[in-house]
Coordinates of C-alpha atoms in Angstrom, one line a residue:
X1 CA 0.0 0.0 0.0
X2 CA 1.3 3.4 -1.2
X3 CA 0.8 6.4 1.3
X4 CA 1.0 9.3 -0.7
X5 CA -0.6 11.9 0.9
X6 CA 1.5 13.3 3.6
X7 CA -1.4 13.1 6.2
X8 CA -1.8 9.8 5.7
X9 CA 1.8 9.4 6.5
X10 CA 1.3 11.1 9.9
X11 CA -2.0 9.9 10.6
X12 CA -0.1 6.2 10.4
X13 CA 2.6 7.1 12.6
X14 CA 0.0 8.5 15.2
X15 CA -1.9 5.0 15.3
X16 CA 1.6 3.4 15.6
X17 CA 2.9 5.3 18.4
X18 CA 0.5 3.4 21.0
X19 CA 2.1 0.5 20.0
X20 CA 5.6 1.4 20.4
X21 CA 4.7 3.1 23.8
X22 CA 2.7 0.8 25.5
X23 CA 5.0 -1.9 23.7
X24 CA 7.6 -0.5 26.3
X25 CA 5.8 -0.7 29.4
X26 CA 4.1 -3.7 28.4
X27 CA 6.3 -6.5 26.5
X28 CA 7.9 -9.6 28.4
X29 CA 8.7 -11.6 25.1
X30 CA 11.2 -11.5 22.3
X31 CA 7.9 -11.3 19.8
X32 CA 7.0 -8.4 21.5
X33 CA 10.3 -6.5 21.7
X34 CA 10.5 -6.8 17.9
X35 CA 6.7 -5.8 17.5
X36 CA 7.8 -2.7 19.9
X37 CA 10.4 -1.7 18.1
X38 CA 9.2 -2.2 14.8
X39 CA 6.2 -0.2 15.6
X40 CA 8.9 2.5 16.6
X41 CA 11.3 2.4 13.6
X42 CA 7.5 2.6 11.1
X43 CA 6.4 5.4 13.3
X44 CA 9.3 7.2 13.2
X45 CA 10.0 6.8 9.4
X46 CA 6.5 8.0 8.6
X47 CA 7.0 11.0 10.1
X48 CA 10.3 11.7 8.7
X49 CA 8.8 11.4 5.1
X50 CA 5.9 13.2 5.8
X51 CA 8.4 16.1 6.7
X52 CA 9.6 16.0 3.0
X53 CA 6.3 17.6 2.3
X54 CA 5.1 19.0 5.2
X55 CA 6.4 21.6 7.6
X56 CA 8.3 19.4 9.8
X57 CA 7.0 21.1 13.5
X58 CA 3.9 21.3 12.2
X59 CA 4.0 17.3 11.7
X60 CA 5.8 17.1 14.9
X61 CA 3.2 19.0 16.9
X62 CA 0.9 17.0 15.5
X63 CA 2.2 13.7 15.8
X64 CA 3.4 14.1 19.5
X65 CA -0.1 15.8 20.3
X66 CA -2.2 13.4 18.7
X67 CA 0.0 10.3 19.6
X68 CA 0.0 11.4 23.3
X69 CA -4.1 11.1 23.1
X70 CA -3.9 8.0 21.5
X71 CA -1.5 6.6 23.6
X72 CA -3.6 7.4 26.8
X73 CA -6.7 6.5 25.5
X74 CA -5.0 2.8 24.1
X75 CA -3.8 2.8 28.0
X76 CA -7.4 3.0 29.5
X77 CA -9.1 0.6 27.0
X78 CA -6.5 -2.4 27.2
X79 CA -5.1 -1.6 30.6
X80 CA -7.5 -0.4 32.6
X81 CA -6.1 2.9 33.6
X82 CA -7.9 5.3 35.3
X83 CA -8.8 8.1 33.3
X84 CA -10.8 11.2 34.8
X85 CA -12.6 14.5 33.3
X86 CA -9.6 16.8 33.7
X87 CA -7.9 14.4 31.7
X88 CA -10.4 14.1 28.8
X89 CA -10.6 18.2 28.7
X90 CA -6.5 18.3 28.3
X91 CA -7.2 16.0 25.7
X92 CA -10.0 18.0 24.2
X93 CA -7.8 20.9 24.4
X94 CA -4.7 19.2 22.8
X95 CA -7.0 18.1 19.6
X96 CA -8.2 21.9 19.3
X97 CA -4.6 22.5 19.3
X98 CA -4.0 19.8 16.3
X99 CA -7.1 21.0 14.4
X100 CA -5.9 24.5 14.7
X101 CA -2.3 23.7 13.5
X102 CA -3.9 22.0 10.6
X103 CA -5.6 24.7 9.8
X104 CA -2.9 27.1 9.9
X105 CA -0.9 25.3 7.3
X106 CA -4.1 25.4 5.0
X107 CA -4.0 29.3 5.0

């Protein structure tokens, strides 16, 4: 499969950064190390070619913002974490953040 819209490329590294994240916390097997890491190296190489084409702390912001919510969120669903209201409205306000970055680079 052929990514060639930029966004694309950084929406893929945001859904792979959960991985590599809770891959850390989380892996007790040589399988899983090399999931972990792989995650990591794909995540990481998506954003670097989405940075050919796109302003690279734009795609940064982006992908640390929107991996950070992803990442917590993956964290109370498969975990079990506790996850309260002040931490939903930091969210809220980190994806008003994104949305208004993206929106920037459209003017």
């Amino acid at each position: 499969m052929k990514l060639s819209n930029p966004w694309l490329k950084v929406a893929a590294a945001v859904v792979l950064e959960p991985m590599w994240v809770l891959g850390m916390k989380h892996s007790e097997t040589w399988p899983m190390y090399l999931l972990t890491a792989a995650s990591l190296i794909l995540s990481f190489f998506m954003i670097l070619k989405a940075s050919d084409e796109l302003p690279v702390g734009t795609v940064y912001a982006i992908f640390v913002g929107l991996g950070t919510a992803a990442t917590i969120v993956a964290n109370w669903m498969f975990y079990g974490e506790a996850m309260n209201a002040i931490q939903l409205s930091l969210i809220a306000v980190l994806l008003f953040g994104v949305i208004g970055l993206k929106l920037m680079e459209d003017a």
